[in-house]
């Protein structure tokens, strides 16, 4: 299951956040041993992207960590891969 993970970082007014180092942990909540970590590349306007190849379809948790100087932003979303 190959695809692209795209994360957009915006502040509370909708302005893009730049200069972050962004990583994502892809975690299979129903089966251990398939988790992976990827680093996303900045693409401008607060957008960060990475290619990802997941071994199985189904539910995955995407845990994003964005770091810049003394700022840490975190978010988790459950996605469905077909």
PDB file of C-alpha atoms in Angstrom:
ATOM      1  CA  UNK A   1       0.000   0.000   0.000  1.00  0.00           C
ATOM      2  CA  UNK A   2       2.104   2.894  -1.287  1.00  0.00           C
ATOM      3  CA  UNK A   3       1.093   6.487  -0.951  1.00  0.00           C
ATOM      4  CA  UNK A   4       2.040   9.932   0.190  1.00  0.00           C
ATOM      5  CA  UNK A   5       1.592  11.355   3.666  1.00  0.00           C
ATOM      6  CA  UNK A   6       0.895  15.098   3.620  1.00  0.00           C
ATOM      7  CA  UNK A   7       0.785  17.205   6.791  1.00  0.00           C
ATOM      8  CA  UNK A   8      -0.076  20.908   6.776  1.00  0.00           C
ATOM      9  CA  UNK A   9       0.915  23.000   9.800  1.00  0.00           C
ATOM     10  CA  UNK A  10      -1.068  26.199  10.356  1.00  0.00           C
ATOM     11  CA  UNK A  11      -1.289  28.590  13.273  1.00  0.00           C
ATOM     12  CA  UNK A  12      -4.624  29.524  14.867  1.00  0.00           C
ATOM     13  CA  UNK A  13      -5.156  32.283  12.290  1.00  0.00           C
ATOM     14  CA  UNK A  14      -4.537  29.917   9.347  1.00  0.00           C
ATOM     15  CA  UNK A  15      -1.021  31.109   8.539  1.00  0.00           C
ATOM     16  CA  UNK A  16       1.492  28.401   7.512  1.00  0.00           C
ATOM     17  CA  UNK A  17       4.090  27.284  10.059  1.00  0.00           C
ATOM     18  CA  UNK A  18       7.574  26.927   8.585  1.00  0.00           C
ATOM     19  CA  UNK A  19      10.937  25.668   9.745  1.00  0.00           C
ATOM     20  CA  UNK A  20       9.786  22.586  11.640  1.00  0.00           C
ATOM     21  CA  UNK A  21      11.386  19.155  11.620  1.00  0.00           C
ATOM     22  CA  UNK A  22       8.420  16.812  11.160  1.00  0.00           C
ATOM     23  CA  UNK A  23       8.337  13.077  11.807  1.00  0.00           C
ATOM     24  CA  UNK A  24       5.440  10.648  11.796  1.00  0.00           C
ATOM     25  CA  UNK A  25       5.064   7.293  13.491  1.00  0.00           C
ATOM     26  CA  UNK A  26       2.746   4.952  11.582  1.00  0.00           C
ATOM     27  CA  UNK A  27       1.320   2.512  14.098  1.00  0.00           C
ATOM     28  CA  UNK A  28      -0.935  -0.460  13.373  1.00  0.00           C
ATOM     29  CA  UNK A  29      -3.287  -0.501  16.404  1.00  0.00           C
ATOM     30  CA  UNK A  30      -4.450  -4.078  15.867  1.00  0.00           C
ATOM     31  CA  UNK A  31      -1.141  -5.815  15.171  1.00  0.00           C
ATOM     32  CA  UNK A  32       2.316  -5.337  16.680  1.00  0.00           C
ATOM     33  CA  UNK A  33       5.550  -5.410  14.719  1.00  0.00           C
ATOM     34  CA  UNK A  34       4.510  -3.319  11.699  1.00  0.00           C
ATOM     35  CA  UNK A  35       5.143   0.165  13.097  1.00  0.00           C
ATOM     36  CA  UNK A  36       7.429   2.544  11.236  1.00  0.00           C
ATOM     37  CA  UNK A  37       8.800   6.052  11.547  1.00  0.00           C
ATOM     38  CA  UNK A  38       9.227   8.457   8.635  1.00  0.00           C
ATOM     39  CA  UNK A  39      10.621  11.964   8.243  1.00  0.00           C
ATOM     40  CA  UNK A  40       8.595  14.452   6.219  1.00  0.00           C
ATOM     41  CA  UNK A  41      10.212  17.021   3.937  1.00  0.00           C
ATOM     42  CA  UNK A  42       9.087  20.662   3.833  1.00  0.00           C
ATOM     43  CA  UNK A  43       7.339  21.677   0.586  1.00  0.00           C
ATOM     44  CA  UNK A  44       6.406  25.272   1.422  1.00  0.00           C
ATOM     45  CA  UNK A  45       3.313  27.018   2.786  1.00  0.00           C
ATOM     46  CA  UNK A  46       3.429  24.872   5.947  1.00  0.00           C
ATOM     47  CA  UNK A  47       3.178  21.617   3.995  1.00  0.00           C
ATOM     48  CA  UNK A  48       5.368  18.595   4.758  1.00  0.00           C
ATOM     49  CA  UNK A  49       5.372  15.370   2.696  1.00  0.00           C
ATOM     50  CA  UNK A  50       6.813  11.861   2.634  1.00  0.00           C
ATOM     51  CA  UNK A  51       6.300   8.670   0.658  1.00  0.00           C
ATOM     52  CA  UNK A  52       5.087   5.745   2.737  1.00  0.00           C
ATOM     53  CA  UNK A  53       4.649   2.049   1.947  1.00  0.00           C
ATOM     54  CA  UNK A  54       2.414   0.290   4.461  1.00  0.00           C
ATOM     55  CA  UNK A  55       2.452  -3.523   4.493  1.00  0.00           C
ATOM     56  CA  UNK A  56      -1.289  -3.962   5.198  1.00  0.00           C
ATOM     57  CA  UNK A  57      -4.590  -2.263   4.512  1.00  0.00           C
ATOM     58  CA  UNK A  58      -6.817  -1.291   7.430  1.00  0.00           C
ATOM     59  CA  UNK A  59      -6.601   1.101  10.351  1.00  0.00           C
ATOM     60  CA  UNK A  60      -3.376   2.931  11.153  1.00  0.00           C
ATOM     61  CA  UNK A  61      -2.604   5.606  13.724  1.00  0.00           C
ATOM     62  CA  UNK A  62      -0.489   8.485  12.440  1.00  0.00           C
ATOM     63  CA  UNK A  63       1.368  10.197  15.297  1.00  0.00           C
ATOM     64  CA  UNK A  64       2.956  13.440  14.116  1.00  0.00           C
ATOM     65  CA  UNK A  65       5.676  15.321  15.972  1.00  0.00           C
ATOM     66  CA  UNK A  66       6.809  18.729  14.693  1.00  0.00           C
ATOM     67  CA  UNK A  67       9.813  20.376  16.375  1.00  0.00           C
ATOM     68  CA  UNK A  68      11.349  23.824  15.993  1.00  0.00           C
ATOM     69  CA  UNK A  69      13.704  25.388  18.559  1.00  0.00           C
ATOM     70  CA  UNK A  70      11.700  25.225  21.815  1.00  0.00           C
ATOM     71  CA  UNK A  71       8.365  24.392  20.168  1.00  0.00           C
ATOM     72  CA  UNK A  72       6.892  20.892  20.016  1.00  0.00           C
ATOM     73  CA  UNK A  73       3.585  20.204  18.283  1.00  0.00           C
ATOM     74  CA  UNK A  74       1.907  16.787  18.390  1.00  0.00           C
ATOM     75  CA  UNK A  75      -1.183  15.292  16.805  1.00  0.00           C
ATOM     76  CA  UNK A  76      -2.582  11.791  16.304  1.00  0.00           C
ATOM     77  CA  UNK A  77      -5.108  10.740  13.689  1.00  0.00           C
ATOM     78  CA  UNK A  78      -6.509   7.328  12.805  1.00  0.00           C
ATOM     79  CA  UNK A  79      -6.622   6.680   9.070  1.00  0.00           C
ATOM     80  CA  UNK A  80      -8.041   3.882   6.948  1.00  0.00           C
ATOM     81  CA  UNK A  81      -5.717   2.481   4.280  1.00  0.00           C
ATOM     82  CA  UNK A  82      -7.377   0.598   1.434  1.00  0.00           C
TER      83      UNK A  82
END
